[in-house]
mmCIF file of C-alpha atoms in Angstrom:
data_model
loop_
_atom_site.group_PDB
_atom_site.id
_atom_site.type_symbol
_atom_site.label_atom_id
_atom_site.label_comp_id
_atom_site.label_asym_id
_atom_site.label_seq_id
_atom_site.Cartn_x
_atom_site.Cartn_y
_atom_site.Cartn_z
ATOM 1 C CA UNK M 1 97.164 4.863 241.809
ATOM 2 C CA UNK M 2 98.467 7.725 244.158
ATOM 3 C CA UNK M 3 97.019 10.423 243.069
ATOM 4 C CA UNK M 4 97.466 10.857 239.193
ATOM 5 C CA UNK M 5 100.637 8.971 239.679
ATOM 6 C CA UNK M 6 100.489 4.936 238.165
ATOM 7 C CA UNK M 7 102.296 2.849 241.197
ATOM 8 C CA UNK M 8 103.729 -0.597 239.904
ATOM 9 C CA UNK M 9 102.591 -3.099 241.914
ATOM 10 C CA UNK M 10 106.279 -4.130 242.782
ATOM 11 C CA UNK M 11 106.084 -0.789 244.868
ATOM 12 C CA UNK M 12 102.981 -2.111 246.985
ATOM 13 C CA UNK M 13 104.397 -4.424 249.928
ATOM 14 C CA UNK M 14 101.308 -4.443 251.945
ATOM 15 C CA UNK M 15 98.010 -4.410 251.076
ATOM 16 C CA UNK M 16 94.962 -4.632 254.043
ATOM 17 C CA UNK M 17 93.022 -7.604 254.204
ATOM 18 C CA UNK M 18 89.915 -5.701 252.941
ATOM 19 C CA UNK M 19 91.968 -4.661 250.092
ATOM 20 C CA UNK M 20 90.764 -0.661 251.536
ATOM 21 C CA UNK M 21 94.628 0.655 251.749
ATOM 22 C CA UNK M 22 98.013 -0.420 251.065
ATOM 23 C CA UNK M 23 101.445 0.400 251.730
ATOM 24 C CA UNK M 24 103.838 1.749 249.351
ATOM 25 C CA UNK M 25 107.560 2.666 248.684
ATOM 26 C CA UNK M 26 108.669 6.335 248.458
ATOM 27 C CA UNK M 27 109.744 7.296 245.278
ATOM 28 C CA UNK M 28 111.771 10.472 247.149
ATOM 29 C CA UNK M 29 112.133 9.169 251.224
ATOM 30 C CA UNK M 30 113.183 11.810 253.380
ATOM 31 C CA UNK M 31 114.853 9.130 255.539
ATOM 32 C CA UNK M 32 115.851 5.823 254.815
ATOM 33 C CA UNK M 33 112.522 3.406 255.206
ATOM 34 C CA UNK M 34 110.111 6.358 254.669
ATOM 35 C CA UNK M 35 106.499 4.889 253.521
ATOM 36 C CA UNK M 36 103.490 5.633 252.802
ATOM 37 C CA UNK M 37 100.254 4.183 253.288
ATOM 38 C CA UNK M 38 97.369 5.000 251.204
ATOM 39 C CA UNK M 39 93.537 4.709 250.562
ATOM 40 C CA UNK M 40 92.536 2.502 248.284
ATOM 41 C CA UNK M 41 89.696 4.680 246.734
ATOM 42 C CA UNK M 42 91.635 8.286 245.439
ATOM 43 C CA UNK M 43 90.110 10.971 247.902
ATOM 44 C CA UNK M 44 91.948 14.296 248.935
ATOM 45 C CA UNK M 45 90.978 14.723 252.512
ATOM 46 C CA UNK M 46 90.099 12.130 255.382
ATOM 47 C CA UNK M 47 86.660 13.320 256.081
ATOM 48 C CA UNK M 48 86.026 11.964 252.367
ATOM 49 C CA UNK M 49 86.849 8.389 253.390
ATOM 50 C CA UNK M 50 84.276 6.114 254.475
ATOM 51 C CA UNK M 51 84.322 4.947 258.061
ATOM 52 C CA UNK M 52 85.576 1.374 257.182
ATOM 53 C CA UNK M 53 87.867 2.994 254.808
ATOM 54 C CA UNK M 54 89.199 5.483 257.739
ATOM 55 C CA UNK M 55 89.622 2.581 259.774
ATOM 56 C CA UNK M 56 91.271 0.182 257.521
ATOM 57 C CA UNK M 57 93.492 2.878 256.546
ATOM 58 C CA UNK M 58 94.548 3.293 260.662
ATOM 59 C CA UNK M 59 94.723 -0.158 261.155
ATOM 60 C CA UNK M 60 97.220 -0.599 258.159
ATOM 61 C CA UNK M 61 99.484 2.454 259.874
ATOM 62 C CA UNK M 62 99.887 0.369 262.953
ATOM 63 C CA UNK M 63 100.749 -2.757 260.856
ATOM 64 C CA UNK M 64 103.143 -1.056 259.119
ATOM 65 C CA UNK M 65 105.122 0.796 261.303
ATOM 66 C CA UNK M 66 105.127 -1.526 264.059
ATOM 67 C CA UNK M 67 106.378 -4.553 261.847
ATOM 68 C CA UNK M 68 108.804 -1.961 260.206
ATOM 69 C CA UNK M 69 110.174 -0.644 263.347
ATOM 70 C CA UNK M 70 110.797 -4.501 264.285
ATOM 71 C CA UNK M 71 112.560 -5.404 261.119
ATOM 72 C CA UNK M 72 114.418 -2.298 260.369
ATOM 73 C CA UNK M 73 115.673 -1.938 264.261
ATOM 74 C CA UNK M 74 114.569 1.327 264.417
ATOM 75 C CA UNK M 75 113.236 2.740 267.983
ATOM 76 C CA UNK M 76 110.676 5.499 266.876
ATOM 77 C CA UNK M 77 108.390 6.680 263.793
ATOM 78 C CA UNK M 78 107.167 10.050 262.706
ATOM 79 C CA UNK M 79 103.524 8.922 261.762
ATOM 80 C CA UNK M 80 102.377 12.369 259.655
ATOM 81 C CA UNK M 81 99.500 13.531 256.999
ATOM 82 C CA UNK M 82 99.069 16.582 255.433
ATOM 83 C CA UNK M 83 95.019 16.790 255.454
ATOM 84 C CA UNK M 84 94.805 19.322 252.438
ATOM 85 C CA UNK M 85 96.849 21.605 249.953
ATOM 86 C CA UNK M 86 96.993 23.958 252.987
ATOM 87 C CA UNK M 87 98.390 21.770 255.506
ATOM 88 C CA UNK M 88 101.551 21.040 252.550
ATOM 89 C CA UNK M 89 99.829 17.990 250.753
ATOM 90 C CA UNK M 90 100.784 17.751 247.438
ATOM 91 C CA UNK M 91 99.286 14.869 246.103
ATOM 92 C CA UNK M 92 95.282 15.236 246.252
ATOM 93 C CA UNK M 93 94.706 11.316 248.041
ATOM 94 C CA UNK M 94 95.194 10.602 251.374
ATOM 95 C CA UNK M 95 98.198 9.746 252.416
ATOM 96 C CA UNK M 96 100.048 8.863 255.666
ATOM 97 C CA UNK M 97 103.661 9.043 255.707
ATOM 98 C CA UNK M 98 105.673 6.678 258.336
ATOM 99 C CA UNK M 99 109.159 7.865 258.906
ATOM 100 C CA UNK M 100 111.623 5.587 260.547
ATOM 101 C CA UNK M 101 113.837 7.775 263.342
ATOM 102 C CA UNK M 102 117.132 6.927 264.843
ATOM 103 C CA UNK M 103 118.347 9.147 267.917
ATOM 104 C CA UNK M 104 120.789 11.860 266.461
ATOM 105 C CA UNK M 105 119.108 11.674 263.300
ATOM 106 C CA UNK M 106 118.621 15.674 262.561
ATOM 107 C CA UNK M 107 120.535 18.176 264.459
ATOM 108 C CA UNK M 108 117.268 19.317 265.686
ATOM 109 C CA UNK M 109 114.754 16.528 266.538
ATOM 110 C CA UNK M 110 111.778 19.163 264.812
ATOM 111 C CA UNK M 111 113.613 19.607 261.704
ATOM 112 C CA UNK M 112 111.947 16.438 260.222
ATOM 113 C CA UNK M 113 108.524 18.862 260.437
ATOM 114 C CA UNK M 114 110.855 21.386 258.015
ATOM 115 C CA UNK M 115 111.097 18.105 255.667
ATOM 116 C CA UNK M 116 108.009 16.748 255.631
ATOM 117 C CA UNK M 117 106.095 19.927 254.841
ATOM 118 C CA UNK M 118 108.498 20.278 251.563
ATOM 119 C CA UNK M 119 107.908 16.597 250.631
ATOM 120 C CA UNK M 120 106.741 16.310 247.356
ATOM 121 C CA UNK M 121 106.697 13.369 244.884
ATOM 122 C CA UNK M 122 108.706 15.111 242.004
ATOM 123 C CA UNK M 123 111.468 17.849 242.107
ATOM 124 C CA UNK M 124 109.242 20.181 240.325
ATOM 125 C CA UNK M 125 106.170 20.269 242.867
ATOM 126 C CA UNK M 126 109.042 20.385 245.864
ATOM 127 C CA UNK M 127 110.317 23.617 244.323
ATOM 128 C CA UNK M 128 106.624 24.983 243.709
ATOM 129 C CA UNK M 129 105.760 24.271 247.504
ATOM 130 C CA UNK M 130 108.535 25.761 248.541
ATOM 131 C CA UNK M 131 108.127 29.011 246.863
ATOM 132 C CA UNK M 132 103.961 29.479 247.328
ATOM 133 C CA UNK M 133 104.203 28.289 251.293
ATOM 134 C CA UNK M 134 105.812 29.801 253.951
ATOM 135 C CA UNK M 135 108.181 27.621 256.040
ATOM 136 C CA UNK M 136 107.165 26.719 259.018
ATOM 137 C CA UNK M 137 109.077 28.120 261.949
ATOM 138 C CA UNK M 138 109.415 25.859 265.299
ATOM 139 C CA UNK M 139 111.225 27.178 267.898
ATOM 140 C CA UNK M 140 113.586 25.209 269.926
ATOM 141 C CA UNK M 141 112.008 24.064 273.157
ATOM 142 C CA UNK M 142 114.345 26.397 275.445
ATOM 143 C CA UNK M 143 111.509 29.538 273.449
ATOM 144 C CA UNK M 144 108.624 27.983 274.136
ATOM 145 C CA UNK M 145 106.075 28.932 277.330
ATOM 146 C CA UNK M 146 104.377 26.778 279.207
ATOM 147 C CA UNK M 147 100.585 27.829 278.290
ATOM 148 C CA UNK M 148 98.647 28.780 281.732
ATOM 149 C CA UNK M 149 96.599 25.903 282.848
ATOM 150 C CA UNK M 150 93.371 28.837 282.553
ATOM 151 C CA UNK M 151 94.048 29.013 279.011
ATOM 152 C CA UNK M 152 94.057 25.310 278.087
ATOM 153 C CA UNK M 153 90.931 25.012 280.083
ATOM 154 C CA UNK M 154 89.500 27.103 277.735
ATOM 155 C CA UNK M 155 90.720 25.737 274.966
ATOM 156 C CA UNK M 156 89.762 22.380 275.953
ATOM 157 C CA UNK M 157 86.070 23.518 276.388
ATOM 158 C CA UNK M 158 85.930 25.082 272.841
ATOM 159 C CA UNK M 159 86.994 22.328 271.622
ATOM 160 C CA UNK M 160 84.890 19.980 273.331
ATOM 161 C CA UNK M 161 82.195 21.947 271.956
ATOM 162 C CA UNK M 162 83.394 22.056 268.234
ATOM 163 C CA UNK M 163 82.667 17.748 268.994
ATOM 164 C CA UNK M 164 79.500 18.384 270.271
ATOM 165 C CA UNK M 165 78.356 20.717 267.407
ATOM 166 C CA UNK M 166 79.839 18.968 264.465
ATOM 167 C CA UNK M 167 80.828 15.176 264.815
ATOM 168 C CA UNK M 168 77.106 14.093 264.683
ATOM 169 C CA UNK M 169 77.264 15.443 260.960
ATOM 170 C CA UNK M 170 80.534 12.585 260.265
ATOM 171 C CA UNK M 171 79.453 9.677 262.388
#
């Protein structure tokens, strides 16, 4: 399963030794050799997997893409999740999606983000994301500022402490 959606089992080329995840075929790839790889157990979000599960389903990723990149002759992945309906997932399990990428591939190297967020597994739920969400706007690198070094100091201290409040309640 993926989701509410039955997957044959001639769509699963890899499963994980501890049978936790698998890989899959994409019924609609957004480039040729697009995956996904999938938990086992039907969850929405990755704080709902179990720690094996989390790792199992990281472990299969790097599996995956590395022994895709070698056979396909590809030189780089997109490795991508949408972690929730806000972040632009559309079906409610987790899912990673490995996207094989070729130099020269888009005109702009960020317009796979554009493509990704509007993934969906049917034409129908595309259109419907495309309509609720807004589209996500990346400027080219040329319009983006270097943040001040002050400023990502202070992010990386508020951060820091987000870890120190809150990842003793998921480990």
């Amino acid at each position: 399963m993926f989701g509410r959606f039955l997957i044959d089992e001639k769509h699963v080329f890899y499963r994980s030794t501890t049978n936790l995840s698998a890989a899959i075929v994409n019924l609609r790839p957004i480039v040729p050799g697009h995956v996904l790889v999938i938990s086992r157990r039907v969850v929405s979000r990755l704080s709902d997997l179990t720690p094996e599960e989390y790792d199992d389903l990281w472990r299969t990723v790097r599996v995956v893409q590395s022994s895709l990149e070698e056979g396909m002759e590809y030189s780089a992945s997109n490795v991508a999740i949408q972690d929730g309906t806000s972040a632009g997932q559309s079906v409610p399990h987790v899912h990673v999606h490995i996207l094989p990428r070729f130099g020269g591939d888009f005109e702009r190297n960020d317009d796979i983000y554009d493509k990704i967020h509007e993934w969906a597994p049917t034409e129908e739920i595309t259109q419907k994301k495309i309509a609720e969400q807004p589209k996500i706007d990346v400027p080219d690198d040329k319009d983006r500022n270097d943040r001040s070094i002050e400023d990502m100091s202070n992010d990386a201290t508020r951060y820091n402490q987000f870890i120190n409040k809150f990842s003793l309640k998921s480990n």
